[in-house]
Amino acid sequence: QAQLVESGGGLVQPGESLRLSCAGTGRGTVVGWFRQGPGKERDFVAAISYSGSTTSYANSVRGRCTISRDHGENMVYLQMNSLEPEDTAVYYCAAYIAIGRQAETLRTAAGNYRYWGQGTQITVSS
């Protein structure tokens, strides 16, 4: 059973970068990042298959973010560049177990993810 812990959030200025980390990503898991801004719903940001060969990004972050994973360390990372005030939110790491034919089909709806971390805050402000 995956127990996820996020880290790496903080206060940055527009245009700066951050790398979020998610510890505890287990065997056979698809891992995703979601975010929830003030007064907003929780939105999909990015996801990666267990093999790491398949990734998916929300249109709002595509080209600015890169998701990756390190099996040896059971870690998943989200590198975020050119941050904008609109990126201000609590960022959550989430996972579900996918095997066989589903292993490379990434789900983007939060309801598909069984395991969740507590979140890490990113604030982008000048």
CSV table of N, CA, C and O in Angstrom, one decimal:
chain,number,residue,atom,x,y,z
A,1,GLN,N,0.8,-1.2,0.0
A,1,GLN,CA,0.0,0.0,0.0
A,1,GLN,C,0.9,1.2,0.0
A,1,GLN,O,1.7,1.4,0.8
A,2,ALA,N,0.6,2.1,-1.0
A,2,ALA,CA,1.5,3.3,-1.1
A,2,ALA,C,1.2,4.3,-0.1
A,2,ALA,O,0.0,4.6,0.2
A,3,GLN,N,2.2,4.9,0.5
A,3,GLN,CA,2.1,6.0,1.4
A,3,GLN,C,2.9,7.1,0.8
A,3,GLN,O,4.1,7.0,0.7
A,4,LEU,N,2.3,8.2,0.3
A,4,LEU,CA,2.9,9.2,-0.5
A,4,LEU,C,3.2,10.4,0.3
A,4,LEU,O,2.4,10.9,1.1
A,5,VAL,N,4.4,11.0,0.1
A,5,VAL,CA,4.8,12.2,0.8
A,5,VAL,C,5.4,13.1,-0.2
A,5,VAL,O,6.4,12.8,-0.8
A,6,GLU,N,4.8,14.3,-0.3
A,6,GLU,CA,5.3,15.3,-1.2
A,6,GLU,C,6.3,16.3,-0.5
A,6,GLU,O,6.2,16.5,0.7
A,7,SER,N,7.2,16.9,-1.3
A,7,SER,CA,8.1,17.9,-0.8
A,7,SER,C,8.5,18.8,-1.9
A,7,SER,O,8.3,18.4,-3.1
A,8,GLY,N,9.1,19.9,-1.6
A,8,GLY,CA,9.7,20.8,-2.7
A,8,GLY,C,8.9,22.0,-3.0
A,8,GLY,O,9.3,22.8,-3.8
A,9,GLY,N,7.8,22.2,-2.3
A,9,GLY,CA,7.0,23.4,-2.6
A,9,GLY,C,7.7,24.6,-1.9
A,9,GLY,O,8.6,24.5,-1.2
A,10,GLY,N,7.1,25.8,-2.3
A,10,GLY,CA,7.7,27.0,-1.7
A,10,GLY,C,7.1,28.2,-2.3
A,10,GLY,O,6.2,28.2,-3.1
A,11,LEU,N,7.7,29.4,-2.0
A,11,LEU,CA,7.3,30.7,-2.5
A,11,LEU,C,8.4,31.1,-3.5
A,11,LEU,O,9.6,31.1,-3.2
A,12,VAL,N,8.0,31.3,-4.8
A,12,VAL,CA,8.9,31.7,-5.8
A,12,VAL,C,8.3,32.9,-6.6
A,12,VAL,O,7.1,33.2,-6.5
A,13,GLN,N,9.2,33.5,-7.4
A,13,GLN,CA,8.7,34.6,-8.2
A,13,GLN,C,8.4,34.1,-9.6
A,13,GLN,O,8.8,33.0,-10.0
A,14,PRO,N,7.5,34.8,-10.3
A,14,PRO,CA,7.2,34.4,-11.7
A,14,PRO,C,8.4,34.2,-12.5
A,14,PRO,O,9.4,35.0,-12.4
A,15,GLY,N,8.4,33.1,-13.3
A,15,GLY,CA,9.5,32.8,-14.1
A,15,GLY,C,10.5,31.8,-13.5
A,15,GLY,O,11.4,31.3,-14.2
A,16,GLU,N,10.4,31.6,-12.2
A,16,GLU,CA,11.4,30.7,-11.5
A,16,GLU,C,10.9,29.3,-11.7
A,16,GLU,O,9.8,29.0,-12.2
A,17,SER,N,11.7,28.4,-11.1
A,17,SER,CA,11.5,27.0,-11.2
A,17,SER,C,11.4,26.3,-9.9
A,17,SER,O,12.0,26.8,-8.9
A,18,LEU,N,10.8,25.2,-9.8
A,18,LEU,CA,10.7,24.3,-8.6
A,18,LEU,C,10.7,22.9,-9.1
A,18,LEU,O,10.2,22.6,-10.1
A,19,ARG,N,11.2,22.0,-8.2
A,19,ARG,CA,11.1,20.6,-8.5
A,19,ARG,C,10.4,19.9,-7.3
A,19,ARG,O,10.9,20.0,-6.1
A,20,LEU,N,9.2,19.4,-7.5
A,20,LEU,CA,8.5,18.7,-6.5
A,20,LEU,C,8.9,17.2,-6.5
A,20,LEU,O,9.2,16.6,-7.5
A,21,SER,N,8.9,16.7,-5.3
A,21,SER,CA,9.2,15.2,-5.1
A,21,SER,C,8.1,14.5,-4.4
A,21,SER,O,7.4,15.1,-3.6
A,22,CYS,N,7.9,13.3,-4.8
A,22,CYS,CA,6.9,12.4,-4.2
A,22,CYS,C,7.6,11.1,-3.8
A,22,CYS,O,8.1,10.4,-4.7
A,23,ALA,N,7.7,10.9,-2.5
A,23,ALA,CA,8.3,9.7,-2.0
A,23,ALA,C,7.3,8.6,-1.7
A,23,ALA,O,6.1,8.9,-1.3
A,24,GLY,N,7.7,7.4,-1.9
A,24,GLY,CA,6.8,6.2,-1.5
A,24,GLY,C,6.0,5.6,-2.7
A,24,GLY,O,5.1,4.9,-2.4
A,25,THR,N,6.4,5.9,-3.9
A,25,THR,CA,5.7,5.4,-5.0
A,25,THR,C,6.1,3.9,-5.2
A,25,THR,O,7.3,3.6,-5.4
A,26,GLY,N,5.1,3.1,-5.1
A,26,GLY,CA,5.4,1.6,-5.1
A,26,GLY,C,5.4,0.9,-6.4
A,26,GLY,O,5.2,1.5,-7.5
A,27,ARG,N,5.6,-0.4,-6.3
A,27,ARG,CA,5.6,-1.2,-7.5
A,27,ARG,C,4.3,-1.3,-8.3
A,27,ARG,O,3.3,-1.4,-7.7
A,28,GLY,N,4.4,-1.1,-9.6
A,28,GLY,CA,3.2,-1.2,-10.4
A,28,GLY,C,2.3,0.0,-10.4
A,28,GLY,O,1.1,-0.1,-10.9
A,29,THR,N,2.7,1.1,-9.9
A,29,THR,CA,1.8,2.3,-9.8
A,29,THR,C,2.0,3.3,-10.9
A,29,THR,O,3.1,3.5,-11.4
A,30,VAL,N,0.9,3.8,-11.3
A,30,VAL,CA,0.8,5.0,-12.1
A,30,VAL,C,0.8,6.2,-11.1
A,30,VAL,O,0.0,6.1,-10.1
A,31,VAL,N,1.6,7.1,-11.3
A,31,VAL,CA,1.7,8.3,-10.4
A,31,VAL,C,1.3,9.6,-11.1
A,31,VAL,O,1.8,9.8,-12.2
A,32,GLY,N,0.5,10.3,-10.4
A,32,GLY,CA,0.1,11.6,-11.0
A,32,GLY,C,0.3,12.7,-10.0
A,32,GLY,O,0.4,12.5,-8.8
A,33,TRP,N,0.3,13.9,-10.6
A,33,TRP,CA,0.3,15.2,-9.8
A,33,TRP,C,-1.0,15.9,-10.1
A,33,TRP,O,-1.4,16.0,-11.3
A,34,PHE,N,-1.6,16.4,-9.1
A,34,PHE,CA,-2.8,17.2,-9.2
A,34,PHE,C,-2.6,18.5,-8.4
A,34,PHE,O,-1.7,18.6,-7.5
A,35,ARG,N,-3.4,19.5,-8.7
A,35,ARG,CA,-3.2,20.7,-7.9
A,35,ARG,C,-4.6,21.3,-7.6
A,35,ARG,O,-5.6,21.1,-8.4
A,36,GLN,N,-4.7,22.1,-6.5
A,36,GLN,CA,-5.9,22.7,-6.1
A,36,GLN,C,-5.6,24.1,-5.7
A,36,GLN,O,-5.0,24.3,-4.6
A,37,GLY,N,-6.1,25.1,-6.5
A,37,GLY,CA,-5.9,26.5,-6.1
A,37,GLY,C,-7.0,27.0,-5.2
A,37,GLY,O,-8.0,26.3,-5.0
A,38,PRO,N,-6.8,28.1,-4.7
A,38,PRO,CA,-7.8,28.7,-3.8
A,38,PRO,C,-9.2,28.8,-4.4
A,38,PRO,O,-9.3,29.4,-5.5
A,39,GLY,N,-10.2,28.2,-3.8
A,39,GLY,CA,-11.6,28.2,-4.4
A,39,GLY,C,-11.8,27.4,-5.6
A,39,GLY,O,-12.8,27.6,-6.3
A,40,LYS,N,-10.8,26.6,-6.0
A,40,LYS,CA,-10.9,25.8,-7.2
A,40,LYS,C,-11.0,24.3,-7.0
A,40,LYS,O,-10.7,23.9,-5.9
A,41,GLU,N,-11.4,23.6,-8.0
A,41,GLU,CA,-11.4,22.1,-7.9
A,41,GLU,C,-10.0,21.6,-8.1
A,41,GLU,O,-9.1,22.3,-8.5
A,42,ARG,N,-9.8,20.3,-7.7
A,42,ARG,CA,-8.5,19.7,-7.9
A,42,ARG,C,-8.4,19.2,-9.3
A,42,ARG,O,-9.2,18.5,-9.8
A,43,ASP,N,-7.3,19.7,-9.9
A,43,ASP,CA,-7.1,19.5,-11.4
A,43,ASP,C,-5.9,18.6,-11.6
A,43,ASP,O,-4.9,18.7,-10.9
A,44,PHE,N,-6.0,17.9,-12.7
A,44,PHE,CA,-4.8,17.1,-13.1
A,44,PHE,C,-3.7,17.9,-13.7
A,44,PHE,O,-4.0,18.9,-14.3
A,45,VAL,N,-2.5,17.5,-13.4
A,45,VAL,CA,-1.3,18.3,-13.8
A,45,VAL,C,-0.5,17.4,-14.8
A,45,VAL,O,-0.2,17.7,-15.9
A,46,ALA,N,-0.1,16.2,-14.3
A,46,ALA,CA,0.8,15.3,-15.0
A,46,ALA,C,0.7,13.9,-14.5
A,46,ALA,O,0.3,13.7,-13.3
A,47,ALA,N,1.0,12.9,-15.3
A,47,ALA,CA,1.1,11.5,-14.8
A,47,ALA,C,2.2,10.8,-15.5
A,47,ALA,O,2.6,11.2,-16.6
A,48,ILE,N,2.6,9.7,-14.9
A,48,ILE,CA,3.7,8.8,-15.5
A,48,ILE,C,3.4,7.4,-15.2
A,48,ILE,O,2.9,7.0,-14.1
A,49,SER,N,3.6,6.5,-16.2
A,49,SER,CA,3.4,5.1,-16.0
A,49,SER,C,4.5,4.5,-15.2
A,49,SER,O,5.5,5.1,-14.9
A,50,TYR,N,4.3,3.3,-14.7
A,50,TYR,CA,5.3,2.6,-13.9
A,50,TYR,C,6.6,2.5,-14.6
A,50,TYR,O,7.7,2.7,-14.1
A,51,SER,N,6.5,2.1,-15.9
A,51,SER,CA,7.7,2.0,-16.7
A,51,SER,C,8.5,3.3,-16.9
A,51,SER,O,9.7,3.3,-17.2
A,52,GLY,N,7.7,4.4,-16.8
A,52,GLY,CA,8.3,5.7,-17.1
A,52,GLY,C,8.3,6.0,-18.6
A,52,GLY,O,8.6,7.2,-19.0
A,53,SER,N,7.8,5.1,-19.4
A,53,SER,CA,7.8,5.4,-20.9
A,53,SER,C,6.7,6.2,-21.4
A,53,SER,O,6.7,6.7,-22.5
A,54,THR,N,5.6,6.3,-20.6
A,54,THR,CA,4.4,7.1,-21.0
A,54,THR,C,4.2,8.2,-20.0
A,54,THR,O,4.2,7.9,-18.8
A,55,THR,N,4.0,9.4,-20.5
A,55,THR,CA,3.6,10.5,-19.6
A,55,THR,C,2.5,11.3,-20.2
A,55,THR,O,2.2,11.1,-21.4
A,56,SER,N,1.8,12.0,-19.4
A,56,SER,CA,0.7,12.8,-19.8
A,56,SER,C,0.7,14.2,-19.1
A,56,SER,O,1.1,14.2,-17.9
A,57,TYR,N,0.3,15.2,-19.8
A,57,TYR,CA,0.4,16.6,-19.1
A,57,TYR,C,-0.9,17.3,-19.4
A,57,TYR,O,-1.5,17.2,-20.5
A,58,ALA,N,-1.3,18.1,-18.5
A,58,ALA,CA,-2.4,19.1,-18.7
A,58,ALA,C,-2.0,20.1,-19.7
A,58,ALA,O,-0.8,20.5,-19.7
A,59,ASN,N,-2.9,20.6,-20.5
A,59,ASN,CA,-2.5,21.7,-21.5
A,59,ASN,C,-1.9,22.9,-20.8
A,59,ASN,O,-1.0,23.6,-21.4
A,60,SER,N,-2.3,23.2,-19.6
A,60,SER,CA,-1.9,24.4,-18.9
A,60,SER,C,-0.4,24.3,-18.5
A,60,SER,O,0.2,25.4,-18.2
A,61,VAL,N,0.2,23.1,-18.4
A,61,VAL,CA,1.6,23.0,-18.0
A,61,VAL,C,2.5,22.4,-19.1
A,61,VAL,O,3.7,22.3,-18.9
A,62,ARG,N,1.9,21.9,-20.1
A,62,ARG,CA,2.7,21.2,-21.2
A,62,ARG,C,3.7,22.2,-21.7
A,62,ARG,O,3.4,23.3,-22.0
A,63,GLY,N,5.0,21.7,-21.8
A,63,GLY,CA,6.1,22.5,-22.3
A,63,GLY,C,6.8,23.2,-21.1
A,63,GLY,O,7.9,23.6,-21.3
A,64,ARG,N,6.2,23.3,-20.0
A,64,ARG,CA,6.8,23.9,-18.8
A,64,ARG,C,7.1,22.9,-17.7
A,64,ARG,O,7.9,23.2,-16.8
A,65,CYS,N,6.5,21.7,-17.8
A,65,CYS,CA,6.7,20.7,-16.7
A,65,CYS,C,7.2,19.4,-17.3
A,65,CYS,O,6.9,19.1,-18.4
A,66,THR,N,8.0,18.7,-16.5
A,66,THR,CA,8.5,17.4,-16.8
A,66,THR,C,8.3,16.5,-15.6
A,66,THR,O,8.8,16.8,-14.5
A,67,ILE,N,7.6,15.4,-15.8
A,67,ILE,CA,7.4,14.4,-14.8
A,67,ILE,C,8.4,13.2,-15.0
A,67,ILE,O,8.6,12.8,-16.2
A,68,SER,N,9.0,12.7,-14.0
A,68,SER,CA,10.0,11.6,-14.1
A,68,SER,C,9.9,10.8,-12.9
A,68,SER,O,9.3,11.2,-11.8
A,69,ARG,N,10.5,9.6,-12.9
A,69,ARG,CA,10.5,8.7,-11.7
A,69,ARG,C,11.8,7.9,-11.6
A,69,ARG,O,12.5,7.7,-12.6
A,70,ASP,N,12.1,7.6,-10.4
A,70,ASP,CA,13.4,6.9,-10.0
A,70,ASP,C,12.9,5.7,-9.3
A,70,ASP,O,12.5,5.8,-8.1
A,71,HIS,N,13.0,4.5,-9.9
A,71,HIS,CA,12.5,3.3,-9.3
A,71,HIS,C,13.4,2.9,-8.1
A,71,HIS,O,12.9,2.4,-7.1
A,72,GLY,N,14.7,3.1,-8.2
A,72,GLY,CA,15.6,2.8,-7.2
A,72,GLY,C,15.3,3.5,-5.9
A,72,GLY,O,15.4,2.9,-4.8
A,73,GLU,N,14.8,4.7,-6.0
A,73,GLU,CA,14.5,5.5,-4.8
A,73,GLU,C,13.0,5.6,-4.5
A,73,GLU,O,12.6,6.2,-3.5
A,74,ASN,N,12.2,4.9,-5.3
A,74,ASN,CA,10.7,5.0,-5.2
A,74,ASN,C,10.3,6.4,-5.1
A,74,ASN,O,9.5,6.8,-4.3
A,75,MET,N,10.8,7.2,-6.1
A,75,MET,CA,10.4,8.6,-6.1
A,75,MET,C,9.9,9.0,-7.5
A,75,MET,O,10.2,8.4,-8.5
A,76,VAL,N,9.0,10.0,-7.5
A,76,VAL,CA,8.5,10.6,-8.7
A,76,VAL,C,8.7,12.1,-8.5
A,76,VAL,O,8.5,12.7,-7.4
A,77,TYR,N,9.2,12.8,-9.6
A,77,TYR,CA,9.5,14.2,-9.6
A,77,TYR,C,8.6,15.0,-10.6
A,77,TYR,O,8.2,14.4,-11.6
A,78,LEU,N,8.4,16.2,-10.3
A,78,LEU,CA,7.7,17.1,-11.2
A,78,LEU,C,8.6,18.4,-11.2
A,78,LEU,O,8.6,19.2,-10.3
A,79,GLN,N,9.3,18.5,-12.4
A,79,GLN,CA,10.1,19.7,-12.6
A,79,GLN,C,9.2,20.8,-13.2
A,79,GLN,O,8.6,20.5,-14.3
A,80,MET,N,9.0,21.9,-12.6
A,80,MET,CA,8.2,23.0,-13.0
A,80,MET,C,9.0,24.2,-13.4
A,80,MET,O,9.7,24.7,-12.5
A,81,ASN,N,8.9,24.7,-14.6
A,81,ASN,CA,9.7,25.8,-15.0
A,81,ASN,C,8.8,27.0,-15.4
A,81,ASN,O,7.6,26.8,-15.6
A,82,SER,N,9.3,28.2,-15.5
A,82,SER,CA,8.6,29.3,-16.0
A,82,SER,C,7.2,29.4,-15.2
A,82,SER,O,6.2,29.6,-15.8
A,83,LEU,N,7.3,29.4,-13.9
A,83,LEU,CA,6.1,29.4,-13.0
A,83,LEU,C,5.4,30.7,-13.2
A,83,LEU,O,6.0,31.8,-13.3
A,84,GLU,N,4.1,30.6,-13.1
A,84,GLU,CA,3.2,31.8,-13.2
A,84,GLU,C,2.4,31.9,-12.0
A,84,GLU,O,2.1,30.9,-11.3
A,85,PRO,N,1.8,33.1,-11.7
A,85,PRO,CA,0.9,33.2,-10.6
A,85,PRO,C,-0.2,32.2,-10.6
A,85,PRO,O,-0.7,31.8,-9.6
A,86,GLU,N,-0.7,31.9,-11.8
A,86,GLU,CA,-1.8,30.9,-12.0
A,86,GLU,C,-1.4,29.5,-11.5
A,86,GLU,O,-2.3,28.7,-11.4
A,87,ASP,N,-0.1,29.3,-11.3
A,87,ASP,CA,0.3,28.0,-10.8
A,87,ASP,C,0.2,27.8,-9.3
A,87,ASP,O,0.5,26.8,-8.8
A,88,THR,N,-0.1,28.9,-8.7
A,88,THR,CA,-0.3,28.9,-7.2
A,88,THR,C,-1.4,27.9,-6.8
A,88,THR,O,-2.5,28.0,-7.2
A,89,ALA,N,-1.0,26.9,-6.0
A,89,ALA,CA,-1.9,25.9,-5.6
A,89,ALA,C,-1.3,25.0,-4.6
A,89,ALA,O,0.0,25.0,-4.4
A,90,VAL,N,-2.0,24.1,-4.0
A,90,VAL,CA,-1.5,22.9,-3.3
A,90,VAL,C,-1.4,21.8,-4.3
A,90,VAL,O,-2.3,21.5,-5.0
A,91,TYR,N,-0.2,21.2,-4.3
A,91,TYR,CA,0.1,20.2,-5.3
A,91,TYR,C,0.1,18.8,-4.5
A,91,TYR,O,0.8,18.7,-3.5
A,92,TYR,N,-0.6,17.9,-5.1
A,92,TYR,CA,-0.8,16.6,-4.5
A,92,TYR,C,-0.2,15.5,-5.4
A,92,TYR,O,-0.4,15.5,-6.7
A,93,CYS,N,0.5,14.6,-4.8
A,93,CYS,CA,0.9,13.4,-5.5
A,93,CYS,C,-0.1,12.3,-5.3
A,93,CYS,O,-0.6,12.1,-4.1
A,94,ALA,N,-0.4,11.5,-6.3
A,94,ALA,CA,-1.4,10.5,-6.2
A,94,ALA,C,-1.0,9.2,-7.0
A,94,ALA,O,-0.2,9.4,-7.9
A,95,ALA,N,-1.5,8.1,-6.7
A,95,ALA,CA,-1.2,6.9,-7.4
A,95,ALA,C,-2.3,5.9,-7.4
A,95,ALA,O,-3.2,5.9,-6.6
A,96,TYR,N,-2.2,5.0,-8.4
A,96,TYR,CA,-3.1,3.8,-8.5
A,96,TYR,C,-2.3,2.7,-9.1
A,96,TYR,O,-1.3,2.9,-9.8
A,97,ILE,N,-2.7,1.5,-8.8
A,97,ILE,CA,-2.0,0.3,-9.3
A,97,ILE,C,-2.5,0.0,-10.7
A,97,ILE,O,-3.7,-0.2,-10.8
A,98,ALA,N,-1.7,-0.2,-11.6
A,98,ALA,CA,-2.1,-0.5,-13.0
A,98,ALA,C,-1.1,-1.7,-13.5
A,98,ALA,O,0.1,-1.5,-13.5
A,99,ILE,N,-1.8,-2.7,-14.0
A,99,ILE,CA,-1.0,-3.9,-14.5
A,99,ILE,C,-1.5,-4.3,-15.8
A,99,ILE,O,-2.6,-3.9,-16.2
A,100,GLY,N,-0.7,-5.1,-16.5
A,100,GLY,CA,-1.1,-5.6,-17.8
A,100,GLY,C,-1.4,-4.5,-18.8
A,100,GLY,O,-0.6,-3.6,-19.0
A,101,ARG,N,-2.5,-4.6,-19.5
A,101,ARG,CA,-2.9,-3.7,-20.6
A,101,ARG,C,-3.1,-2.3,-20.1
A,101,ARG,O,-3.0,-1.4,-20.9
A,102,GLN,N,-3.4,-2.1,-18.8
A,102,GLN,CA,-3.7,-0.8,-18.3
A,102,GLN,C,-2.4,-0.1,-17.9
A,102,GLN,O,-2.5,1.1,-17.5
A,103,ALA,N,-1.3,-0.8,-17.9
A,103,ALA,CA,-0.1,-0.2,-17.4
A,103,ALA,C,0.4,1.1,-18.0
A,103,ALA,O,1.0,1.9,-17.4
A,104,GLU,N,0.1,1.2,-19.3
A,104,GLU,CA,0.6,2.4,-20.1
A,104,GLU,C,-0.6,3.3,-20.4
A,104,GLU,O,-0.4,4.3,-21.2
A,105,THR,N,-1.8,3.1,-19.9
A,105,THR,CA,-2.9,3.9,-20.2
A,105,THR,C,-3.1,4.8,-19.0
A,105,THR,O,-3.6,4.3,-17.9
A,106,LEU,N,-2.8,6.1,-19.1
A,106,LEU,CA,-2.8,7.0,-17.9
A,106,LEU,C,-4.1,7.6,-17.7
A,106,LEU,O,-4.7,8.2,-18.7
A,107,ARG,N,-4.6,7.5,-16.5
A,107,ARG,CA,-5.9,8.2,-16.2
A,107,ARG,C,-5.7,9.6,-15.6
A,107,ARG,O,-4.7,9.8,-14.9
A,108,THR,N,-6.6,10.5,-16.0
A,108,THR,CA,-6.4,11.9,-15.5
A,108,THR,C,-7.4,12.3,-14.5
A,108,THR,O,-7.3,13.4,-14.0
A,109,ALA,N,-8.4,11.5,-14.3
A,109,ALA,CA,-9.5,11.9,-13.3
A,109,ALA,C,-9.0,11.6,-11.9
A,109,ALA,O,-8.6,10.4,-11.7
A,110,ALA,N,-9.2,12.5,-11.0
A,110,ALA,CA,-8.7,12.3,-9.6
A,110,ALA,C,-9.4,11.1,-9.0
A,110,ALA,O,-8.8,10.4,-8.1
A,111,GLY,N,-10.6,10.8,-9.3
A,111,GLY,CA,-11.3,9.6,-8.7
A,111,GLY,C,-10.7,8.3,-9.0
A,111,GLY,O,-11.0,7.3,-8.3
A,112,ASN,N,-9.8,8.2,-10.0
A,112,ASN,CA,-9.2,6.9,-10.4
A,112,ASN,C,-8.0,6.7,-9.4
A,112,ASN,O,-7.5,5.5,-9.4
A,113,TYR,N,-7.5,7.7,-8.7
A,113,TYR,CA,-6.3,7.5,-7.9
A,113,TYR,C,-6.7,7.1,-6.5
A,113,TYR,O,-7.5,7.8,-5.9
A,114,ARG,N,-6.1,6.0,-6.1
A,114,ARG,CA,-6.5,5.5,-4.8
A,114,ARG,C,-5.6,6.1,-3.6
A,114,ARG,O,-6.1,6.2,-2.5
A,115,TYR,N,-4.4,6.3,-3.9
A,115,TYR,CA,-3.5,6.8,-2.8
A,115,TYR,C,-3.1,8.3,-3.0
A,115,TYR,O,-2.8,8.7,-4.1
A,116,TRP,N,-3.1,9.0,-1.9
A,116,TRP,CA,-2.9,10.4,-2.0
A,116,TRP,C,-1.9,10.9,-0.9
A,116,TRP,O,-1.9,10.3,0.2
A,117,GLY,N,-1.1,11.9,-1.3
A,117,GLY,CA,-0.3,12.5,-0.3
A,117,GLY,C,-1.0,13.7,0.4
A,117,GLY,O,-2.2,13.9,0.0
A,118,GLN,N,-0.4,14.4,1.3
A,118,GLN,CA,-1.0,15.4,2.0
A,118,GLN,C,-0.9,16.8,1.3
A,118,GLN,O,-1.6,17.7,1.7
A,119,GLY,N,0.0,16.9,0.3
A,119,GLY,CA,0.1,18.1,-0.5
A,119,GLY,C,1.2,19.0,-0.1
A,119,GLY,O,1.7,18.9,1.1
A,120,THR,N,1.7,19.8,-1.0
A,120,THR,CA,2.7,20.7,-0.8
A,120,THR,C,2.4,22.0,-1.5
A,120,THR,O,1.9,22.0,-2.6
A,121,GLN,N,2.5,23.2,-0.8
A,121,GLN,CA,2.1,24.4,-1.4
A,121,GLN,C,3.1,25.1,-2.3
A,121,GLN,O,4.3,25.1,-1.9
A,122,ILE,N,2.6,25.5,-3.4
A,122,ILE,CA,3.5,26.4,-4.3
A,122,ILE,C,2.8,27.7,-4.4
A,122,ILE,O,1.6,27.8,-4.7
A,123,THR,N,3.5,28.8,-4.1
A,123,THR,CA,3.0,30.1,-4.2
A,123,THR,C,3.9,30.9,-5.2
A,123,THR,O,5.1,31.0,-4.9
A,124,VAL,N,3.3,31.4,-6.3
A,124,VAL,CA,4.1,32.2,-7.2
A,124,VAL,C,3.6,33.6,-7.2
A,124,VAL,O,2.5,34.0,-7.5
A,125,SER,N,4.5,34.5,-6.7
A,125,SER,CA,4.2,35.9,-6.5
A,125,SER,C,5.4,36.7,-6.5
A,125,SER,O,6.5,36.4,-6.1
A,126,SER,N,5.2,37.9,-7.0
A,126,SER,CA,6.3,38.9,-7.1
A,126,SER,C,6.2,39.8,-5.8
A,126,SER,O,7.1,40.7,-5.7
